[in-house]
Amino acid sequence: MSEQDRSRLYAWLREHADEPIAEYMMSCLPAAPQPDLVTKDFLTSELSRFATKEDLAAVDAKVDVLVAQRAEDRVAGRVRHYWLAGIGLSALVSIWLDAAGVIG
């Protein structure tokens, strides 16, 4: 049914019945031509091209592994930072004590 036919039918229904009935009748009719409507088979085939629940679960598992690795990297980075800071501090203390004549 063309848009022009739909408009004429709606106007006729409003003239011969009240507006809520005309609205209801028009909502029962497809707005697009029948061949243009999507079928369940077409929709299923189109959606199968995208990720499935199993794919999303696999991605979620990979993200969990990456989050755990990031936490381990942070701990290792802190340990490395404190170790380097300790070496630097001991070198400064050694230089200061040597300059003060305490060690030498």
CSV table of C-alpha atoms in Angstrom, one decimal:
chain,number,residue,atom,x,y,z
A,1,MET,CA,0.0,0.0,0.0
A,2,SER,CA,1.5,3.4,-1.0
A,3,GLU,CA,1.7,6.3,1.4
A,4,GLN,CA,-0.9,8.1,-0.6
A,5,ASP,CA,-3.4,5.2,-0.2
A,6,ARG,CA,-2.6,5.0,3.5
A,7,SER,CA,-3.4,8.7,3.9
A,8,ARG,CA,-6.7,8.4,2.0
A,9,LEU,CA,-7.7,5.3,4.1
A,10,TYR,CA,-6.9,7.1,7.3
A,11,ALA,CA,-8.9,10.1,6.3
A,12,TRP,CA,-11.9,7.9,5.3
A,13,LEU,CA,-11.7,6.0,8.6
A,14,ARG,CA,-11.6,9.3,10.6
A,15,GLU,CA,-14.8,10.4,8.7
A,16,HIS,CA,-16.7,7.2,9.3
A,17,ALA,CA,-15.4,6.2,12.7
A,18,ASP,CA,-13.8,8.1,15.6
A,19,GLU,CA,-10.1,8.9,15.6
A,20,PRO,CA,-8.9,6.2,18.1
A,21,ILE,CA,-10.4,3.5,15.9
A,22,ALA,CA,-8.8,5.0,12.8
A,23,GLU,CA,-5.4,5.1,14.7
A,24,TYR,CA,-5.9,1.4,15.7
A,25,MET,CA,-6.8,0.3,12.2
A,26,MET,CA,-3.8,2.1,10.7
A,27,SER,CA,-1.4,0.6,13.3
A,28,CYS,CA,-2.6,-2.9,12.2
A,29,LEU,CA,-1.5,-2.2,8.6
A,30,PRO,CA,2.2,-2.4,7.8
A,31,ALA,CA,3.7,1.0,7.0
A,32,ALA,CA,6.0,-0.5,4.3
A,33,PRO,CA,5.2,-2.6,1.3
A,34,GLN,CA,5.0,-6.3,2.2
A,35,PRO,CA,8.2,-7.3,0.3
A,36,ASP,CA,10.2,-4.7,2.1
A,37,LEU,CA,9.4,-6.1,5.6
A,38,VAL,CA,12.2,-8.1,7.2
A,39,THR,CA,11.8,-11.8,7.7
A,40,LYS,CA,12.9,-13.8,10.7
A,41,ASP,CA,15.3,-15.8,8.5
A,42,PHE,CA,16.9,-12.7,7.1
A,43,LEU,CA,17.3,-11.2,10.5
A,44,THR,CA,18.8,-14.4,11.9
A,45,SER,CA,21.3,-14.6,9.0
A,46,GLU,CA,22.3,-11.0,9.5
A,47,LEU,CA,22.7,-11.2,13.2
A,48,SER,CA,24.8,-14.4,12.9
A,49,ARG,CA,27.6,-12.2,11.4
A,50,PHE,CA,28.1,-10.5,14.7
A,51,ALA,CA,29.6,-11.8,17.9
A,52,THR,CA,27.8,-14.6,19.8
A,53,LYS,CA,27.5,-14.9,23.5
A,54,GLU,CA,30.4,-17.4,23.5
A,55,ASP,CA,32.6,-14.8,21.6
A,56,LEU,CA,31.8,-12.2,24.2
A,57,ALA,CA,32.5,-14.6,27.0
A,58,ALA,CA,36.0,-15.3,25.5
A,59,VAL,CA,36.7,-11.6,25.2
A,60,ASP,CA,35.6,-11.1,28.8
A,61,ALA,CA,38.0,-13.9,29.9
A,62,LYS,CA,40.8,-12.2,28.0
A,63,VAL,CA,40.1,-8.9,29.6
A,64,ASP,CA,40.1,-10.5,33.0
A,65,VAL,CA,43.6,-12.0,32.3
A,66,LEU,CA,44.8,-8.5,31.1
A,67,VAL,CA,43.5,-6.9,34.3
A,68,ALA,CA,45.3,-9.5,36.4
A,69,GLN,CA,48.5,-8.9,34.5
A,70,ARG,CA,48.2,-5.2,34.9
A,71,ALA,CA,47.9,-5.6,38.7
A,72,GLU,CA,51.0,-7.8,38.7
A,73,ASP,CA,52.9,-5.2,36.6
A,74,ARG,CA,51.9,-2.4,39.1
A,75,VAL,CA,53.3,-4.5,42.0
A,76,ALA,CA,56.5,-5.2,40.1
A,77,GLY,CA,56.8,-1.5,39.1
A,78,ARG,CA,56.5,-0.5,42.8
A,79,VAL,CA,59.1,-3.0,43.9
A,80,ARG,CA,61.4,-1.8,41.1
A,81,HIS,CA,60.8,1.8,42.1
A,82,TYR,CA,61.6,1.2,45.8
A,83,TRP,CA,64.6,-0.9,44.9
A,84,LEU,CA,66.0,1.9,42.7
A,85,ALA,CA,65.2,4.6,45.3
A,86,GLY,CA,67.0,2.5,47.9
A,87,ILE,CA,70.1,2.2,45.7
A,88,GLY,CA,70.0,6.0,45.0
A,89,LEU,CA,69.6,6.8,48.7
A,90,SER,CA,72.4,4.5,49.8
A,91,ALA,CA,74.7,6.2,47.2
A,92,LEU,CA,73.7,9.6,48.5
A,93,VAL,CA,74.3,8.6,52.1
A,94,SER,CA,77.7,7.1,51.1
A,95,ILE,CA,78.7,10.3,49.3
A,96,TRP,CA,77.5,12.5,52.2
A,97,LEU,CA,79.3,10.4,54.8
A,98,ASP,CA,82.5,10.4,52.7
A,99,ALA,CA,82.3,14.2,52.4
A,100,ALA,CA,81.7,14.6,56.1
A,101,GLY,CA,84.8,12.5,56.8
A,102,VAL,CA,82.9,9.7,58.6
A,103,ILE,CA,84.0,7.0,56.1
A,104,GLY,CA,86.7,7.2,53.7
